[in-house]
Coordinates of C-alpha atoms and ligand atoms in Angstrom, one line a residue:
M1 CA -7.1 -129.6 55.1
A2 CA -9.7 -132.0 56.5
A3 CA -12.3 -131.2 59.1
I4 CA -13.2 -134.3 61.2
N5 CA -16.3 -134.6 63.4
L6 CA -17.3 -137.5 65.6
P7 CA -19.8 -138.2 68.4
R8 CA -18.5 -137.0 71.8
V9 CA -19.1 -140.4 73.5
I10 CA -19.0 -143.8 71.6
R11 CA -19.7 -147.0 73.7
I12 CA -19.1 -150.0 71.5
G13 CA -19.2 -153.8 72.0
G14 CA -21.5 -156.6 73.0
G15 CA -23.8 -155.5 75.8
A16 CA -23.0 -151.7 75.3
L17 CA -26.7 -151.0 75.7
K18 CA -26.2 -151.3 79.5
E19 CA -23.7 -148.4 79.3
L20 CA -26.5 -146.0 78.1
P21 CA -27.4 -144.6 81.6
G22 CA -23.7 -143.9 82.4
A23 CA -23.2 -142.2 79.1
L24 CA -26.3 -140.0 79.7
A25 CA -24.9 -139.1 83.1
Q26 CA -21.5 -138.2 81.6
C27 CA -23.4 -135.7 79.4
G28 CA -25.6 -134.4 82.2
L29 CA -28.8 -135.8 80.6
S30 CA -31.6 -137.4 82.6
R31 CA -35.0 -137.0 80.7
P32 CA -34.8 -139.0 77.5
F33 CA -37.4 -139.0 74.7
V34 CA -37.1 -142.3 72.8
V35 CA -38.0 -142.4 69.1
T36 CA -38.5 -145.8 67.6
D37 CA -40.8 -147.7 65.2
G38 CA -43.8 -150.0 65.7
F39 CA -42.1 -153.2 64.9
L40 CA -39.3 -152.6 67.5
A41 CA -41.9 -151.6 70.1
K42 CA -43.9 -154.8 69.5
S43 CA -40.8 -157.0 69.3
G44 CA -39.8 -156.4 72.9
M45 CA -36.6 -154.6 72.0
V46 CA -37.8 -151.2 73.2
A47 CA -38.8 -152.8 76.5
R48 CA -35.1 -153.9 76.8
L49 CA -34.0 -150.3 76.4
V50 CA -36.6 -148.9 78.8
A51 CA -35.7 -151.5 81.4
V52 CA -32.0 -150.4 81.2
L53 CA -33.1 -146.8 81.7
E54 CA -35.5 -147.7 84.5
A55 CA -32.9 -149.8 86.3
A56 CA -30.8 -146.5 86.5
G57 CA -33.8 -144.6 87.9
L58 CA -34.5 -142.8 84.5
S59 CA -38.0 -142.7 83.1
A60 CA -38.4 -142.4 79.3
Q61 CA -41.2 -141.2 77.1
V62 CA -41.5 -143.3 74.0
F63 CA -42.7 -142.3 70.5
D64 CA -43.0 -145.5 68.4
G65 CA -44.7 -143.9 65.3
T66 CA -41.8 -143.6 62.9
V67 CA -41.7 -145.6 59.7
P68 CA -39.1 -146.8 57.2
D69 CA -37.8 -143.8 55.3
P70 CA -39.4 -141.3 57.7
T71 CA -41.7 -138.6 56.1
V72 CA -42.3 -134.9 57.0
A73 CA -45.6 -136.0 58.5
V74 CA -43.9 -138.4 60.9
I75 CA -41.3 -135.7 61.9
E76 CA -44.1 -133.3 62.6
A77 CA -46.0 -135.9 64.8
A78 CA -42.8 -136.8 66.7
L79 CA -41.9 -133.2 67.2
A80 CA -45.4 -132.4 68.6
A81 CA -45.0 -135.3 71.1
L82 CA -41.5 -134.1 72.0
S83 CA -42.6 -130.5 72.6
D84 CA -45.0 -131.4 75.3
S85 CA -42.6 -133.8 77.0
G86 CA -40.2 -131.7 79.0
C87 CA -37.4 -134.1 77.8
D88 CA -33.8 -132.9 77.7
C89 CA -32.5 -135.2 74.9
V90 CA -33.7 -137.5 72.1
I91 CA -32.7 -141.2 71.8
G92 CA -33.1 -142.7 68.3
F93 CA -33.5 -146.5 68.8
G94 CA -33.7 -148.7 65.7
G95 CA -32.4 -148.7 62.2
G96 CA -31.5 -145.6 60.2
S97 CA -35.2 -144.5 60.1
P98 CA -35.8 -144.0 63.9
I99 CA -32.3 -142.5 64.3
D100 CA -32.9 -140.1 61.4
T101 CA -36.3 -139.1 62.9
A102 CA -34.6 -138.4 66.3
K103 CA -32.0 -136.3 64.6
A104 CA -34.5 -134.1 62.7
I105 CA -36.7 -133.5 65.8
A106 CA -33.8 -132.8 68.0
A107 CA -32.7 -130.0 65.6
L108 CA -36.2 -128.6 65.1
A109 CA -37.1 -128.7 68.8
L110 CA -34.9 -125.6 69.5
D111 CA -35.4 -124.0 66.1
P112 CA -39.0 -124.7 64.9
R113 CA -39.3 -124.3 61.1
P114 CA -40.4 -126.5 58.1
V115 CA -38.3 -129.6 57.7
Q116 CA -37.7 -128.7 54.0
T117 CA -35.6 -125.7 55.0
M118 CA -32.9 -128.1 56.2
K119 CA -32.6 -129.8 52.8
A120 CA -29.1 -129.8 51.1
P121 CA -27.4 -127.5 50.1
A122 CA -28.6 -126.0 53.4
V123 CA -26.2 -126.8 56.3
T124 CA -27.5 -127.0 59.9
D125 CA -24.7 -126.8 62.3
V126 CA -26.0 -125.2 65.5
P127 CA -26.9 -128.0 67.9
G128 CA -30.4 -128.7 69.0
L129 CA -31.3 -131.1 71.8
P130 CA -28.5 -133.7 72.3
I131 CA -29.0 -136.8 70.2
I132 CA -28.3 -140.3 71.4
A133 CA -28.2 -143.0 68.7
V134 CA -28.6 -146.7 69.5
P135 CA -28.6 -148.6 66.2
T136 CA -30.4 -152.0 65.8
T137 CA -29.2 -152.6 62.2
A138 CA -25.6 -152.9 61.0
G139 CA -26.1 -150.6 58.1
T140 CA -26.6 -146.8 58.0
G141 CA -23.9 -145.8 60.5
S142 CA -26.2 -142.9 61.2
E143 CA -25.2 -143.1 64.8
A144 CA -21.9 -141.5 63.7
T145 CA -23.0 -139.2 60.8
R146 CA -23.8 -135.6 60.4
F147 CA -26.7 -136.4 58.1
T148 CA -30.4 -137.1 58.3
I149 CA -32.7 -138.2 55.5
V150 CA -36.3 -137.2 55.4
T151 CA -38.8 -138.0 52.7
D152 CA -41.0 -135.1 51.5
E153 CA -44.1 -137.0 50.6
A154 CA -45.5 -134.0 48.8
T155 CA -42.8 -134.1 46.1
S156 CA -41.6 -137.8 46.5
E157 CA -38.1 -136.6 47.3
K158 CA -35.7 -138.1 49.9
M159 CA -34.2 -134.9 51.3
L160 CA -30.6 -135.2 52.4
C161 CA -30.0 -132.8 55.4
A162 CA -26.5 -132.1 56.5
G163 CA -24.8 -130.4 59.4
L164 CA -23.3 -130.9 62.9
A165 CA -26.8 -130.5 64.4
F166 CA -27.4 -134.1 63.2
L167 CA -24.3 -135.6 64.6
P168 CA -25.2 -137.6 67.7
T169 CA -23.6 -136.6 71.1
I170 CA -23.7 -140.3 72.2
A171 CA -23.5 -143.4 70.1
I172 CA -24.2 -146.8 71.7
V173 CA -23.0 -149.5 69.2
D174 CA -24.1 -153.0 70.5
F175 CA -24.1 -155.8 68.0
E176 CA -26.3 -157.9 70.3
L177 CA -29.2 -155.7 69.1
T178 CA -28.8 -157.0 65.6
M179 CA -28.9 -160.8 66.3
A180 CA -32.5 -161.2 65.4
K181 CA -32.3 -159.4 62.0
P182 CA -33.8 -161.5 59.2
A183 CA -31.5 -162.4 56.3
R184 CA -33.0 -159.9 53.8
L185 CA -32.5 -157.0 56.3
T186 CA -29.0 -158.2 57.1
A187 CA -28.1 -158.3 53.4
D188 CA -29.7 -154.9 52.6
T189 CA -28.2 -153.0 55.5
G190 CA -24.9 -154.8 55.1
I191 CA -24.6 -153.7 51.4
D192 CA -25.6 -150.2 52.5
S193 CA -22.5 -150.0 54.8
L194 CA -20.2 -151.6 52.2
T195 CA -21.4 -148.9 49.8
H196 CA -20.7 -146.2 52.4
A197 CA -17.1 -147.5 52.8
I198 CA -16.4 -147.7 49.0
E199 CA -18.0 -144.4 48.3
A200 CA -16.1 -142.6 51.1
Y201 CA -12.9 -144.1 49.9
V202 CA -13.3 -143.0 46.3
S203 CA -14.9 -139.7 47.2
R204 CA -13.3 -136.5 46.0
R205 CA -13.6 -135.4 49.7
A206 CA -11.7 -138.4 51.1
N207 CA -8.9 -137.7 53.5
A208 CA -6.4 -139.7 55.5
F209 CA -8.8 -140.2 58.5
S210 CA -11.8 -141.2 56.4
D211 CA -9.6 -143.5 54.3
A212 CA -8.5 -145.4 57.4
M213 CA -12.1 -145.9 58.6
A214 CA -13.3 -146.8 55.1
L215 CA -10.6 -149.5 54.7
S216 CA -11.3 -150.9 58.1
A217 CA -15.0 -151.1 57.3
M218 CA -14.3 -152.9 54.0
K219 CA -12.0 -155.4 55.8
L220 CA -14.7 -156.1 58.4
I221 CA -17.8 -156.2 56.1
A222 CA -16.6 -158.0 53.0
P223 CA -15.6 -161.4 54.6
N224 CA -18.5 -161.4 57.0
I225 CA -21.6 -160.3 55.0
R226 CA -22.5 -163.7 53.6
T227 CA -21.9 -165.4 56.9
A228 CA -24.1 -163.0 58.8
C229 CA -26.9 -163.6 56.4
A230 CA -26.5 -167.4 56.4
E231 CA -25.8 -167.9 60.1
P232 CA -27.9 -165.3 62.0
G233 CA -26.6 -166.5 65.3
N234 CA -22.9 -166.1 64.4
R235 CA -21.7 -163.5 67.0
L236 CA -18.3 -162.9 65.4
A237 CA -19.9 -162.1 62.0
R238 CA -22.6 -159.9 63.6
E239 CA -19.9 -158.0 65.6
A240 CA -17.8 -157.5 62.5
M241 CA -20.8 -156.2 60.5
M242 CA -21.8 -153.8 63.3
V243 CA -18.3 -152.4 63.8
G244 CA -17.8 -152.3 60.0
A245 CA -21.1 -150.3 59.6
H246 CA -20.0 -147.9 62.3
H247 CA -16.6 -147.3 60.8
A248 CA -18.2 -146.9 57.4
G249 CA -20.5 -144.3 58.9
I250 CA -17.6 -142.4 60.4
A251 CA -15.8 -142.6 57.0
F252 CA -18.6 -141.2 54.9
S253 CA -19.7 -138.6 57.5
N254 CA -16.2 -137.1 57.0
A255 CA -15.8 -137.7 53.3
S256 CA -19.4 -137.9 51.9
V257 CA -21.0 -140.5 49.7
A258 CA -21.1 -140.2 45.9
L259 CA -23.0 -141.3 42.8
V260 CA -24.5 -144.5 44.1
H261 CA -26.2 -142.8 47.0
G262 CA -27.2 -139.8 44.9
M263 CA -29.0 -142.2 42.5
S264 CA -30.3 -144.5 45.2
R265 CA -32.4 -142.0 47.2
P266 CA -34.8 -141.3 44.3
I267 CA -35.4 -145.0 43.8
G268 CA -36.3 -145.3 47.5
A269 CA -38.5 -142.2 47.3
F270 CA -40.5 -143.2 44.2
F271 CA -40.6 -147.0 44.4
H272 CA -40.2 -147.6 48.2
V273 CA -37.3 -149.9 47.7
P274 CA -35.4 -150.4 51.0
H275 CA -32.3 -148.1 51.0
G276 CA -29.6 -150.8 51.1
L277 CA -31.4 -152.7 48.3
S278 CA -31.5 -149.7 46.0
N279 CA -27.8 -149.2 46.6
A280 CA -27.1 -152.8 45.8
M281 CA -29.1 -152.5 42.5
L282 CA -26.7 -149.7 41.5
L283 CA -23.4 -150.5 43.0
P284 CA -21.9 -152.8 40.3
A285 CA -22.9 -150.6 37.4
V286 CA -21.9 -147.3 39.0
T287 CA -18.6 -148.8 40.1
A288 CA -17.9 -150.0 36.5
F289 CA -18.8 -146.5 35.3
S290 CA -16.6 -144.7 37.9
A291 CA -13.5 -147.0 38.1
P292 CA -11.6 -145.7 35.1
S293 CA -11.3 -142.3 36.8
A294 CA -9.9 -143.7 40.1
L295 CA -8.4 -147.1 39.2
A296 CA -5.9 -147.1 42.1
R297 CA -8.5 -146.2 44.7
Y298 CA -10.9 -148.9 43.5
A299 CA -8.0 -151.4 43.4
D300 CA -7.3 -150.6 47.1
C301 CA -11.0 -151.4 47.8
A302 CA -10.6 -154.8 46.1
R303 CA -7.5 -155.5 48.2
A304 CA -9.1 -154.4 51.5
M305 CA -12.1 -156.6 50.7
G306 CA -9.8 -159.5 50.3
V307 CA -10.7 -160.2 46.7
A308 CA -7.4 -159.2 45.1
G309 CA -3.9 -159.9 46.1
E310 CA -1.5 -157.2 47.3
S311 CA 0.8 -157.8 44.3
E312 CA -1.9 -157.8 41.7
G313 CA -2.0 -154.8 39.4
D314 CA -4.7 -152.2 39.6
Q315 CA -6.6 -153.1 36.4
A316 CA -6.8 -156.8 37.5
A317 CA -7.8 -155.8 41.0
V318 CA -10.6 -153.6 39.8
A319 CA -11.9 -156.5 37.6
R320 CA -12.0 -158.7 40.7
L321 CA -13.9 -155.9 42.6
L322 CA -16.5 -155.8 39.9
D323 CA -16.8 -159.6 39.9
E324 CA -17.2 -159.6 43.6
L325 CA -19.9 -156.9 43.6
R326 CA -21.9 -158.8 41.0
G327 CA -21.3 -162.1 42.8
L328 CA -22.5 -160.5 46.1
N329 CA -25.7 -159.4 44.5
T330 CA -26.3 -162.9 43.1
D331 CA -25.4 -164.6 46.5
L332 CA -27.6 -162.2 48.4
A333 CA -30.5 -162.5 45.9
V334 CA -30.5 -158.8 45.0
P335 CA -33.2 -158.3 42.4
T336 CA -33.0 -155.9 39.5
P337 CA -35.7 -153.1 39.6
R338 CA -37.7 -155.1 37.1
A339 CA -37.5 -158.3 39.1
H340 CA -38.5 -156.3 42.2
G341 CA -41.8 -155.6 40.5
I342 CA -41.3 -152.1 39.2
A343 CA -43.2 -151.3 36.0
E344 CA -40.8 -150.4 33.1
A345 CA -43.0 -147.6 31.8
E346 CA -43.1 -146.0 35.2
W347 CA -39.4 -146.4 35.7
S348 CA -38.7 -144.8 32.2
R349 CA -41.1 -142.0 32.9
L350 CA -39.4 -141.1 36.2
V351 CA -35.8 -141.5 35.1
P352 CA -35.4 -137.8 34.1
E353 CA -36.8 -136.6 37.5
M354 CA -34.7 -139.2 39.4
A355 CA -31.6 -137.9 37.6
R356 CA -32.6 -134.3 38.5
Q357 CA -33.0 -135.2 42.2
A358 CA -29.8 -137.2 42.2
I359 CA -27.8 -134.2 41.0
A360 CA -29.6 -131.7 43.3
S361 CA -28.6 -133.8 46.4
G362 CA -25.0 -132.9 45.7
S363 CA -23.7 -136.4 46.3
P364 CA -22.8 -137.1 42.6
A365 CA -20.4 -134.1 42.7
N366 CA -18.2 -136.2 45.0
N367 CA -17.9 -139.0 42.6
P368 CA -14.4 -139.7 41.1
R369 CA -16.0 -139.7 37.6
L370 CA -18.5 -136.8 37.2
A371 CA -21.7 -137.8 35.5
D372 CA -24.0 -135.4 33.7
A373 CA -27.8 -135.9 33.6
G374 CA -27.6 -137.9 30.4
E375 CA -25.1 -140.3 31.8
I376 CA -27.1 -140.7 35.0
E377 CA -30.2 -141.4 32.9
R378 CA -28.3 -144.1 30.9
L379 CA -27.1 -145.7 34.2
Y380 CA -30.7 -145.9 35.4
A381 CA -31.8 -147.4 32.1
G382 CA -28.9 -149.9 32.2
V383 CA -29.6 -151.3 35.7
F384 CA -33.4 -151.8 35.1
G385 CA -32.9 -155.4 34.1
Ligands
NAD401 N1 -28.4 -140.5 58.4 C1 -27.6 -141.3 57.7 O1 -26.4 -141.0 57.7 C2 -28.1 -142.4 56.8 C3 -27.2 -143.2 56.1 C4 -27.7 -144.2 55.3 C5 -29.1 -144.4 55.3 N2 -29.9 -143.6 56.0 C6 -31.4 -143.8 56.0 O2 -31.7 -144.8 56.9 C7 -32.9 -145.5 56.5 C8 -32.7 -147.0 56.4 O3 -32.4 -147.5 57.7 P1 -32.2 -149.0 57.9 O4 -31.7 -149.6 56.7 O5 -31.4 -149.2 59.1 O6 -33.7 -149.6 58.1 P2 -35.0 -149.0 58.8 O7 -34.6 -148.2 60.0 O8 -35.8 -148.3 57.8 O9 -35.7 -150.3 59.3 C9 -36.2 -151.3 58.3 C10 -37.0 -152.3 59.0 O10 -36.2 -153.2 59.8 C11 -36.7 -153.3 61.1 N3 -35.7 -153.5 62.1 C12 -34.8 -152.7 62.6 N4 -33.9 -153.3 63.4 C13 -34.3 -154.6 63.5 C14 -33.8 -155.7 64.2 N5 -32.7 -155.6 65.0 N6 -34.4 -156.9 64.0 C15 -35.4 -157.0 63.1 N7 -36.0 -156.0 62.5 C16 -35.4 -154.8 62.6 C17 -37.5 -152.0 61.3 O11 -38.5 -152.2 62.3 C18 -38.1 -151.8 59.9 O12 -39.3 -152.5 59.7 C19 -33.3 -144.9 55.1 O13 -34.3 -143.9 55.3 C20 -32.0 -144.3 54.7 O14 -32.1 -143.3 53.7 C21 -29.5 -142.6 56.7
FE2_402 FE1 -26.6 -145.4 52.8

């Protein structure tokens, strides 16, 4: 049996931002608290959002103090601002970081307690304030997921928090908000969503619904990711990436991610590597490790991505998938951890702790090939470069 969960309202397409007031009205909401980051506030994008709300007679309070990979301190500051605001819902506007911040404070607003108590394996299902997610990156799919990720700066751990309390009530998916993303961000966030789609498809918790969304995501993302990076103004490529990221989010929210994400979060927590980039550093090696245990599933990924023919055998298709993932990293200039500037001694020192955190997050248990701590440590050593 599969249990499927989705946002109640999804408005998707170019210009969907203008639908936000109507979607709020449908849900009986009128006093939004907007969570965003400093860059988006300065860039004029938040002003676009506020103007849409004001045109509908809604005034919003804005908290623009979140940061990439939001921390417990940021959650506490945002929560303090929300508590005094009298707002009836929380809008996360930005990439995964503002959306995840919005999710955490929406849950805690009605159930105040330390953020750490929500860390997996805890499950937080009871809804807090309604969450509205408006992504400005084509990447995390967080607008459609029942997850939020908060970094505990005291322990350098990226805490995965799961449960229906983190599933947005409303998702506004407007690719026009991504048109100004620079190439590096487009590449990193795009690989994040490709990783979501592949991991959801090979996950031990995959089901017919998540499979359909994962395959759709791969079909949209794989042929468009290079174009979106090279031609930032290409609307068709931007739209495909945004819809692909959204479908990938729906897929993994209902099937979970696996070993790549389990190993990626500690790299982000300890070395502040952007989330999609740390996934990219791992994706070819972890796919090569995992493929023998799910050859047919990985072969389907190759075919959906358009890198293997329908009549090609599974073994050949998987070989093409590995070539494509390595080629994508070359074309998108993904560095190894060494080339990214991480000191080898520090990497080696932290590998055992990173492996421990990876396993504790639970994600590696969904991988088609289960990896013990020693194998995870060897994978970390192997990708260092
Ligand atoms: N909740 C989930 O289901 C889920 C899934 C995957 C990842 N995540 C988390 O999401 C976070 C990463 O999110 P992200 O990759 O979207 O990046 P992000 O939100 O951390 O943003 C990265 C940078 O890009 C900028 N930015 C955002 N939109 C832009 C735009 N349209 N144009 C130019 N610059 C823009 C931001 O201001 C920021 O400086 C990580 O913490 C990751 O762990 C969450
Ligand atoms: Fe991710």
